[in-house]
């Protein structure tokens, strides 16, 4: 396997941290033992947690005003996979990459799959793109794609999704994510019911082409690029579509695709109940679809989401098998660093959710002891599981502190010497 970060450097980094990590881990173990938590069992559970990395996330993001490129940005999907391999090498909880087409289109997908395997990663759900026009595309998506009034445009969008399925089969993927920007910007622009019916009709054609062991992830978003109405604007529309299409269709929740202060954890509970939770695109936001680093604004909300997920898993919720992926835009940070810290944050919230005393919580809920029920959650959330995560990474060959090890490796500077700068972008304003 090709390792971009020198293994000896990681070993020396871990050796310097070992005494401190071991002492902190023992202290955490003593603390958890008093709460009747077996640290070894907990460690095994957390070590199995995995979250996918988006191929597009390793490049520098931007806004409608401008994009400021970083050093050594990936030039193509092979570079993206290499960067994703670096992330996995250091954090050891991101074993798969979610590709986006046609951005990641190549002539030989077996070569791409072998390249990924050589860098220690596989492929997660494939993502289609009918929210923007591509070079030499015959028909425009300016006024919609899967829901366009013109049958020819809809057929083109369906064909693209079928191509994504074919590519995914070659890469070893088992899911297709469908997010569309279709909607309207003015009252009267679109007929709401006919538009939704066209969405269902188009997706039926895609759904029927899914292999038997695949799933279809339907992603909702409140607004943008459409600002008056969006066809799949919330979890209700997504659920209605998924239930109409069939058992392989599920609802994908992006944390940034809701109004500020939306109770996303309750949406999770509802979708679990309906047996239609596909999984998550993790990120964080202050105002809208900000795509900030996971947990950077509201880590407690992320914990509460995992509280529902862990509860569903531990109570044996039917057809519960969520997929996890980061979906972020890194405008002012090194994307590799942001994705590493985000993966660790998501893993941290999962570990903290495992620490919730569910017997006590249930008793407090049933007796209407509001304060103690809330404090039970807070106790788990306030538990510093950093030593546990460090121990897991070190035992798996990752780094005690992924960012410090990454910076010490000089990887970004090495890539800057190989990959030419892409140049600034002026945005669209």
Short mmCIF file of C-alpha atoms in Angstrom, two decimals:
data_model
loop_
_atom_site.label_atom_id
_atom_site.label_comp_id
_atom_site.label_asym_id
_atom_site.label_seq_id
_atom_site.Cartn_x
_atom_site.Cartn_y
_atom_site.Cartn_z
CA UNK A 1 0.00 0.00 0.00
CA UNK A 2 1.23 3.49 -0.90
CA UNK A 3 1.69 5.66 2.19
CA UNK A 4 2.24 9.37 1.60
CA UNK A 5 3.18 10.11 5.20
CA UNK A 6 6.39 8.44 6.34
CA UNK A 7 5.57 5.64 8.78
CA UNK A 8 8.68 6.35 10.84
CA UNK A 9 7.56 9.96 11.31
CA UNK A 10 4.19 8.78 12.65
CA UNK A 11 5.89 6.25 14.94
CA UNK A 12 8.20 8.93 16.37
CA UNK A 13 5.28 11.31 16.81
CA UNK A 14 3.34 8.63 18.70
CA UNK A 15 6.36 7.67 20.81
CA UNK A 16 6.61 11.25 22.06
CA UNK A 17 2.92 11.24 22.98
CA UNK A 18 2.66 7.67 24.30
CA UNK A 19 3.32 8.28 28.01
CA UNK A 20 0.84 11.16 28.17
CA UNK A 21 -1.82 9.32 26.15
CA UNK A 22 -1.49 6.14 28.25
CA UNK A 23 -1.78 8.09 31.51
CA UNK A 24 -4.81 10.02 30.26
CA UNK A 25 -6.39 6.81 28.99
CA UNK A 26 -5.94 5.13 32.37
CA UNK A 27 -7.46 8.15 34.10
CA UNK A 28 -10.44 8.07 31.73
CA UNK A 29 -10.80 4.35 32.37
CA UNK A 30 -10.97 4.93 36.13
CA UNK A 31 -13.54 7.66 35.66
CA UNK A 32 -15.72 5.51 33.40
CA UNK A 33 -15.37 2.48 35.66
CA UNK A 34 -17.12 4.45 38.40
CA UNK A 35 -20.01 4.80 35.92
CA UNK A 36 -19.95 1.05 35.17
CA UNK A 37 -18.55 1.57 31.68
CA UNK A 38 -16.04 -1.00 30.37
CA UNK A 39 -13.43 1.08 28.54
CA UNK A 40 -12.23 -1.88 26.48
CA UNK A 41 -15.73 -2.60 25.18
CA UNK A 42 -16.19 1.09 24.45
CA UNK A 43 -12.88 1.22 22.62
CA UNK A 44 -13.82 -1.72 20.41
CA UNK A 45 -17.13 -0.07 19.50
CA UNK A 46 -15.59 3.30 18.66
CA UNK A 47 -12.77 1.68 16.68
CA UNK A 48 -15.36 0.24 14.30
CA UNK A 49 -16.88 3.64 13.55
CA UNK A 50 -16.27 4.99 10.03
CA UNK A 51 -17.22 8.11 8.11
CA UNK A 52 -16.63 8.68 4.38
CA UNK A 53 -14.70 11.60 2.94
CA UNK A 54 -16.11 13.56 -0.02
CA UNK A 55 -13.78 13.63 -3.01
CA UNK A 56 -14.64 17.29 -3.62
CA UNK A 57 -13.83 18.19 -0.02
CA UNK A 58 -10.05 17.96 -0.42
CA UNK A 59 -10.04 20.97 -2.74
CA UNK A 60 -10.39 24.55 -1.55
CA UNK A 61 -13.97 25.79 -1.47
CA UNK A 62 -15.28 29.27 -2.10
CA UNK A 63 -18.28 31.55 -2.07
CA UNK A 64 -20.26 33.39 -4.72
CA UNK A 65 -17.90 36.32 -4.14
CA UNK A 66 -14.53 34.62 -4.61
CA UNK A 67 -12.44 31.53 -4.21
CA UNK A 68 -8.91 31.75 -2.87
CA UNK A 69 -6.98 28.64 -3.95
CA UNK A 70 -4.61 26.89 -1.59
CA UNK A 71 -1.22 25.34 -2.14
CA UNK A 72 -0.93 21.94 -3.76
CA UNK A 73 -4.60 21.50 -4.56
CA UNK A 74 -5.63 18.25 -6.28
CA UNK A 75 -5.72 18.53 -10.07
CA UNK A 76 -7.96 15.52 -10.69
CA UNK A 77 -9.60 12.60 -8.94
CA UNK A 78 -6.34 10.64 -8.66
CA UNK A 79 -4.86 13.49 -6.62
CA UNK A 80 -8.06 13.66 -4.59
CA UNK A 81 -7.81 9.98 -3.75
CA UNK A 82 -4.19 10.45 -2.71
CA UNK A 83 -5.19 13.23 -0.31
CA UNK A 84 -8.02 11.09 1.06
CA UNK A 85 -5.49 8.34 1.64
CA UNK A 86 -3.44 10.76 3.75
CA UNK A 87 -6.49 11.52 5.87
CA UNK A 88 -7.19 7.83 6.43
CA UNK A 89 -3.56 7.09 7.19
CA UNK A 90 -3.57 9.61 10.04
CA UNK A 91 -7.10 9.34 11.52
CA UNK A 92 -7.98 5.69 10.74
CA UNK A 93 -11.75 6.25 10.65
CA UNK A 94 -12.24 7.40 7.03
CA UNK A 95 -11.79 4.22 4.96
CA UNK A 96 -14.01 5.27 2.04
CA UNK A 97 -14.36 8.14 -0.43
CA UNK A 98 -17.62 9.40 -1.92
CA UNK A 99 -17.03 10.46 -5.55
CA UNK A 100 -19.03 13.04 -7.52
CA UNK A 101 -19.75 12.80 -11.24
CA UNK A 102 -19.02 14.15 -13.74
CA UNK A 103 -16.37 15.96 -11.67
CA UNK A 104 -14.52 12.69 -11.02
CA UNK A 105 -15.06 11.13 -14.42
CA UNK A 106 -12.17 9.08 -15.87
CA UNK A 107 -11.67 6.77 -18.82
CA UNK A 108 -10.71 3.70 -16.78
CA UNK A 109 -12.57 3.05 -13.53
CA UNK A 110 -10.72 -0.13 -12.75
CA UNK A 111 -7.54 1.93 -12.74
CA UNK A 112 -9.20 4.41 -10.37
CA UNK A 113 -10.36 1.61 -8.10
CA UNK A 114 -6.88 0.11 -8.00
CA UNK A 115 -5.43 3.56 -7.29
CA UNK A 116 -7.80 3.94 -4.34
CA UNK A 117 -6.94 0.49 -2.99
CA UNK A 118 -3.25 1.35 -3.24
CA UNK A 119 -3.88 4.37 -1.03
CA UNK A 120 -5.87 2.39 1.53
CA UNK A 121 -9.39 3.57 0.69
CA UNK A 122 -12.50 2.27 -1.05
CA UNK A 123 -15.57 3.95 -2.48
CA UNK A 124 -18.78 4.97 -0.74
CA UNK A 125 -21.98 6.31 -2.32
CA UNK A 126 -21.65 7.90 -5.77
CA UNK A 127 -23.14 11.36 -6.27
CA UNK A 128 -24.79 12.66 -9.42
CA UNK A 129 -24.72 16.29 -10.56
CA UNK A 130 -27.69 17.76 -12.38
CA UNK A 131 -27.52 21.08 -10.53
CA UNK A 132 -25.02 22.64 -12.93
CA UNK A 133 -24.31 22.47 -16.65
CA UNK A 134 -21.22 20.67 -17.88
CA UNK A 135 -19.07 21.32 -20.92
CA UNK A 136 -20.68 20.07 -24.15
CA UNK A 137 -23.92 19.22 -22.35
CA UNK A 138 -26.71 19.33 -24.99
CA UNK A 139 -29.51 20.68 -22.77
CA UNK A 140 -29.33 23.14 -19.86
CA UNK A 141 -30.45 22.59 -16.26
CA UNK A 142 -31.06 26.30 -15.74
CA UNK A 143 -34.77 25.70 -15.13
CA UNK A 144 -34.50 22.25 -13.59
CA UNK A 145 -33.27 18.74 -14.26
CA UNK A 146 -35.27 15.71 -13.07
CA UNK A 147 -38.33 17.96 -12.74
CA UNK A 148 -37.86 20.13 -15.84
CA UNK A 149 -40.98 20.85 -17.89
CA UNK A 150 -39.14 19.59 -21.00
CA UNK A 151 -39.11 15.78 -21.24
CA UNK A 152 -35.80 15.90 -23.10
CA UNK A 153 -34.04 17.61 -20.20
CA UNK A 154 -35.51 15.11 -17.76
CA UNK A 155 -34.34 12.24 -19.93
CA UNK A 156 -30.83 13.69 -20.01
CA UNK A 157 -30.80 13.99 -16.20
CA UNK A 158 -32.07 10.42 -15.79
CA UNK A 159 -29.41 9.15 -18.19
CA UNK A 160 -26.70 10.86 -16.15
CA UNK A 161 -27.89 9.14 -12.97
CA UNK A 162 -27.96 5.78 -14.77
CA UNK A 163 -24.38 6.42 -15.85
CA UNK A 164 -23.47 7.13 -12.21
CA UNK A 165 -24.92 3.77 -11.20
CA UNK A 166 -22.84 2.05 -13.86
CA UNK A 167 -19.71 3.84 -12.67
CA UNK A 168 -20.51 2.99 -9.07
CA UNK A 169 -20.78 -0.70 -9.89
CA UNK A 170 -17.29 -0.58 -11.37
CA UNK A 171 -15.94 1.17 -8.26
CA UNK A 172 -17.62 -1.17 -5.78
CA UNK A 173 -20.14 1.36 -4.49
CA UNK A 174 -23.54 0.31 -3.15
CA UNK A 175 -25.53 3.57 -3.17
CA UNK A 176 -26.49 6.54 -5.32
CA UNK A 177 -27.07 9.97 -3.77
CA UNK A 178 -29.51 12.20 -5.63
CA UNK A 179 -29.65 15.88 -4.74
CA UNK A 180 -31.19 18.34 -7.17
CA UNK A 181 -31.40 22.12 -7.04
CA UNK A 182 -34.72 22.16 -8.87
CA UNK A 183 -37.28 24.67 -7.68
CA UNK A 184 -38.39 28.19 -8.48
CA UNK A 185 -37.41 31.78 -7.73
CA UNK A 186 -40.77 33.49 -8.28
CA UNK A 187 -44.39 32.75 -7.39
CA UNK A 188 -46.14 31.23 -10.36
CA UNK A 189 -42.89 30.08 -12.01
CA UNK A 190 -43.62 26.39 -11.39
CA UNK A 191 -46.65 24.23 -10.75
CA UNK A 192 -45.82 22.61 -7.40
CA UNK A 193 -47.74 19.37 -7.83
CA UNK A 194 -46.75 18.70 -11.43
CA UNK A 195 -43.12 19.46 -10.59
CA UNK A 196 -43.14 16.92 -7.74
CA UNK A 197 -44.86 14.35 -9.94
CA UNK A 198 -42.13 14.78 -12.54
CA UNK A 199 -39.55 14.25 -9.79
CA UNK A 200 -41.17 10.97 -8.84
CA UNK A 201 -41.48 9.85 -12.46
CA UNK A 202 -37.82 10.57 -13.20
CA UNK A 203 -36.63 8.89 -10.03
CA UNK A 204 -38.73 5.81 -10.71
CA UNK A 205 -36.66 5.26 -13.83
CA UNK A 206 -33.46 5.63 -11.80
CA UNK A 207 -34.77 3.48 -8.97
CA UNK A 208 -35.70 0.67 -11.34
CA UNK A 209 -32.10 0.56 -12.61
CA UNK A 210 -30.60 0.07 -9.13
CA UNK A 211 -28.90 -3.28 -8.50
CA UNK A 212 -30.68 -5.43 -5.93
CA UNK A 213 -28.15 -4.67 -3.17
CA UNK A 214 -28.02 -0.91 -3.77
CA UNK A 215 -29.78 1.95 -2.01
CA UNK A 216 -30.94 5.32 -3.31
CA UNK A 217 -30.30 8.32 -1.03
CA UNK A 218 -32.70 11.23 -1.52
CA UNK A 219 -31.28 14.47 -0.15
CA UNK A 220 -33.40 17.44 0.84
CA UNK A 221 -32.42 21.11 1.19
CA UNK A 222 -34.55 24.04 2.30
CA UNK A 223 -33.33 26.51 -0.34
CA UNK A 224 -30.51 27.37 -2.74
CA UNK A 225 -30.04 27.58 -5.64
CA UNK A 226 -33.82 28.05 -5.77
CA UNK A 227 -35.03 30.70 -3.33
CA UNK A 228 -38.83 30.74 -3.56
CA UNK A 229 -39.47 27.01 -3.59
CA UNK A 230 -37.42 23.82 -3.74
CA UNK A 231 -38.89 20.53 -4.94
CA UNK A 232 -37.41 18.43 -2.12
CA UNK A 233 -37.20 21.15 0.50
CA UNK A 234 -37.51 19.17 3.74
CA UNK A 235 -37.58 15.71 5.27
CA UNK A 236 -41.33 15.45 4.72
CA UNK A 237 -41.05 15.74 0.95
CA UNK A 238 -38.04 13.43 0.99
CA UNK A 239 -39.91 10.85 3.05
CA UNK A 240 -42.97 11.06 0.81
CA UNK A 241 -40.78 10.46 -2.24
CA UNK A 242 -38.86 7.60 -0.61
CA UNK A 243 -42.06 5.87 0.47
CA UNK A 244 -43.49 6.24 -3.01
CA UNK A 245 -40.40 4.87 -4.76
CA UNK A 246 -39.88 1.75 -2.65
CA UNK A 247 -37.74 0.04 0.02
CA UNK A 248 -34.37 0.86 -1.56
CA UNK A 249 -35.07 4.62 -1.38
CA UNK A 250 -34.03 6.35 1.85
CA UNK A 251 -33.78 9.94 3.15
CA UNK A 252 -30.32 11.48 3.48
CA UNK A 253 -29.93 14.22 6.12
CA UNK A 254 -27.40 17.01 5.54
CA UNK A 255 -27.02 18.96 8.77
CA UNK A 256 -26.73 22.28 6.91
CA UNK A 257 -29.83 21.84 4.77
CA UNK A 258 -32.30 23.09 7.37
CA UNK A 259 -33.45 26.39 8.82
CA UNK A 260 -31.32 27.65 11.74
CA UNK A 261 -32.18 25.96 15.06
CA UNK A 262 -34.17 23.17 13.42
CA UNK A 263 -34.49 20.15 15.71
CA UNK A 264 -32.53 17.80 13.46
CA UNK A 265 -32.24 15.11 16.11
CA UNK A 266 -36.03 14.78 16.13
CA UNK A 267 -36.01 14.45 12.33
CA UNK A 268 -33.57 11.58 12.83
CA UNK A 269 -35.96 9.90 15.26
CA UNK A 270 -38.88 10.27 12.86
CA UNK A 271 -36.95 8.80 9.92
CA UNK A 272 -35.72 5.93 12.08
CA UNK A 273 -39.33 5.23 13.02
CA UNK A 274 -40.33 5.28 9.34
CA UNK A 275 -37.44 2.91 8.50
CA UNK A 276 -36.24 5.45 5.93
CA UNK A 277 -33.04 6.96 7.36
CA UNK A 278 -30.32 6.72 4.70
CA UNK A 279 -27.60 8.46 6.67
CA UNK A 280 -25.86 11.81 6.99
CA UNK A 281 -23.76 14.47 5.37
CA UNK A 282 -21.97 15.94 8.37
CA UNK A 283 -21.02 19.61 8.54
CA UNK A 284 -21.94 22.63 10.63
CA UNK A 285 -23.60 25.98 10.02
CA UNK A 286 -24.41 29.31 11.60
CA UNK A 287 -26.90 30.69 9.08
CA UNK A 288 -27.63 28.32 6.19
CA UNK A 289 -25.82 25.72 4.14
CA UNK A 290 -22.49 27.05 5.38
CA UNK A 291 -20.68 23.68 5.06
CA UNK A 292 -18.40 24.54 7.99
CA UNK A 293 -16.29 21.95 9.79
CA UNK A 294 -18.35 19.42 11.71
CA UNK A 295 -18.88 20.49 15.32
CA UNK A 296 -17.21 23.86 14.83
CA UNK A 297 -20.37 25.82 15.70
CA UNK A 298 -22.74 23.50 17.55
CA UNK A 299 -21.06 20.31 18.77
CA UNK A 300 -23.91 19.65 21.21
CA UNK A 301 -26.35 19.32 18.31
CA UNK A 302 -24.04 16.79 16.67
CA UNK A 303 -23.94 14.86 19.95
CA UNK A 304 -27.74 14.92 20.18
CA UNK A 305 -27.97 13.51 16.67
CA UNK A 306 -25.70 10.65 17.68
CA UNK A 307 -27.69 10.18 20.85
CA UNK A 308 -30.66 9.27 18.66
CA UNK A 309 -28.52 7.08 16.40
CA UNK A 310 -26.98 5.14 19.27
CA UNK A 311 -30.39 4.71 20.89
CA UNK A 312 -31.76 3.33 17.62
CA UNK A 313 -28.85 0.90 17.30
CA UNK A 314 -29.03 -0.29 20.90
CA UNK A 315 -32.80 -0.82 20.83
CA UNK A 316 -32.64 -2.74 17.56
CA UNK A 317 -34.54 -0.30 15.35
CA UNK A 318 -35.76 -2.03 12.21
CA UNK A 319 -33.86 -1.54 8.93
CA UNK A 320 -31.38 0.75 10.66
CA UNK A 321 -28.07 0.93 8.78
CA UNK A 322 -27.11 4.60 8.28
CA UNK A 323 -24.26 5.74 6.05
CA UNK A 324 -22.00 8.53 7.30
CA UNK A 325 -20.12 11.07 5.21
CA UNK A 326 -18.52 14.48 5.67
CA UNK A 327 -19.75 17.18 3.28
CA UNK A 328 -17.91 20.44 3.85
CA UNK A 329 -16.40 23.41 2.05
CA UNK A 330 -13.02 24.61 3.25
CA UNK A 331 -12.53 28.20 2.19
CA UNK A 332 -9.83 29.40 4.58
CA UNK A 333 -8.27 26.23 6.03
CA UNK A 334 -6.19 23.38 4.68
CA UNK A 335 -8.90 20.94 3.51
CA UNK A 336 -6.96 17.91 4.72
CA UNK A 337 -6.65 19.39 8.20
CA UNK A 338 -10.32 20.34 8.33
CA UNK A 339 -11.45 16.91 7.17
CA UNK A 340 -9.22 15.18 9.72
CA UNK A 341 -10.44 17.28 12.64
CA UNK A 342 -14.03 16.90 11.46
CA UNK A 343 -13.74 13.12 11.23
CA UNK A 344 -12.35 13.04 14.76
CA UNK A 345 -15.15 15.33 15.98
CA UNK A 346 -17.83 13.07 14.49
CA UNK A 347 -16.14 10.02 16.00
CA UNK A 348 -15.94 11.86 19.33
CA UNK A 349 -19.68 12.55 19.38
CA UNK A 350 -20.37 8.91 18.60
CA UNK A 351 -18.19 7.84 21.53
CA UNK A 352 -19.86 10.33 23.85
CA UNK A 353 -23.31 9.12 22.81
CA UNK A 354 -22.25 5.59 23.74
CA UNK A 355 -21.60 6.88 27.27
CA UNK A 356 -25.20 7.95 27.90
CA UNK A 357 -26.64 6.00 30.84
CA UNK A 358 -29.78 4.89 29.02
CA UNK A 359 -31.26 3.03 31.96
CA UNK A 360 -31.07 6.17 34.07
CA UNK A 361 -32.25 8.36 31.19
CA UNK A 362 -35.32 6.20 30.62
CA UNK A 363 -36.17 6.25 34.32
CA UNK A 364 -35.88 10.05 34.44
CA UNK A 365 -37.99 10.40 31.31
CA UNK A 366 -40.69 8.06 32.61
CA UNK A 367 -40.82 9.88 35.98
CA UNK A 368 -40.81 13.32 34.31
CA UNK A 369 -37.59 14.31 36.05
CA UNK A 370 -36.74 16.89 33.44
CA UNK A 371 -33.55 18.27 35.00
CA UNK A 372 -31.91 14.90 35.65
CA UNK A 373 -32.81 13.64 32.17
CA UNK A 374 -31.05 16.65 30.67
CA UNK A 375 -28.09 16.26 33.05
CA UNK A 376 -27.71 12.62 32.04
CA UNK A 377 -27.10 13.71 28.46
CA UNK A 378 -24.80 16.53 29.57
CA UNK A 379 -22.69 14.14 31.64
CA UNK A 380 -21.91 12.08 28.54
CA UNK A 381 -21.36 15.14 26.36
CA UNK A 382 -18.94 16.70 28.84
CA UNK A 383 -16.82 13.55 29.09
CA UNK A 384 -13.46 14.14 27.41
CA UNK A 385 -12.87 11.03 25.31
CA UNK A 386 -9.75 12.42 23.62
CA UNK A 387 -7.43 9.79 25.17
CA UNK A 388 -9.73 7.02 23.92
CA UNK A 389 -9.64 8.34 20.35
CA UNK A 390 -5.88 8.82 20.50
CA UNK A 391 -5.41 5.28 21.75
CA UNK A 392 -7.57 3.90 18.93
CA UNK A 393 -5.63 5.81 16.28
CA UNK A 394 -2.23 4.85 17.66
CA UNK A 395 -3.10 1.16 17.87
CA UNK A 396 -4.34 1.26 14.27
CA UNK A 397 -1.18 2.96 12.98
CA UNK A 398 -2.60 6.47 12.88
CA UNK A 399 -1.34 9.56 14.65
CA UNK A 400 -2.03 10.64 18.22
CA UNK A 401 -2.47 14.17 16.89
CA UNK A 402 -3.24 13.94 13.14
CA UNK A 403 -2.80 17.66 12.42
CA UNK A 404 0.59 17.90 14.15
CA UNK A 405 1.84 14.79 12.37
CA UNK A 406 0.51 16.06 9.04
CA UNK A 407 2.22 19.42 9.44
CA UNK A 408 5.47 17.79 10.51
CA UNK A 409 5.41 15.65 7.35
CA UNK A 410 5.52 18.67 5.03
CA UNK A 411 2.99 16.98 2.75
CA UNK A 412 1.30 20.21 1.67
CA UNK A 413 4.59 21.81 0.65
CA UNK A 414 5.56 18.67 -1.24
CA UNK A 415 2.29 18.78 -3.17
CA UNK A 416 2.71 22.49 -3.88
CA UNK A 417 5.95 21.68 -5.69
CA UNK A 418 4.21 19.03 -7.81
CA UNK A 419 0.75 20.47 -8.39
CA UNK A 420 0.58 23.88 -10.09
CA UNK A 421 -1.51 26.64 -8.50
CA UNK A 422 -5.02 26.86 -9.97
CA UNK A 423 -5.24 30.66 -9.73
CA UNK A 424 -7.86 32.88 -8.05
CA UNK A 425 -11.55 33.00 -8.88
CA UNK A 426 -13.58 36.21 -8.89
CA UNK A 427 -16.89 34.55 -7.99
CA UNK A 428 -20.20 35.34 -9.65
CA UNK A 429 -21.22 38.65 -8.08
#
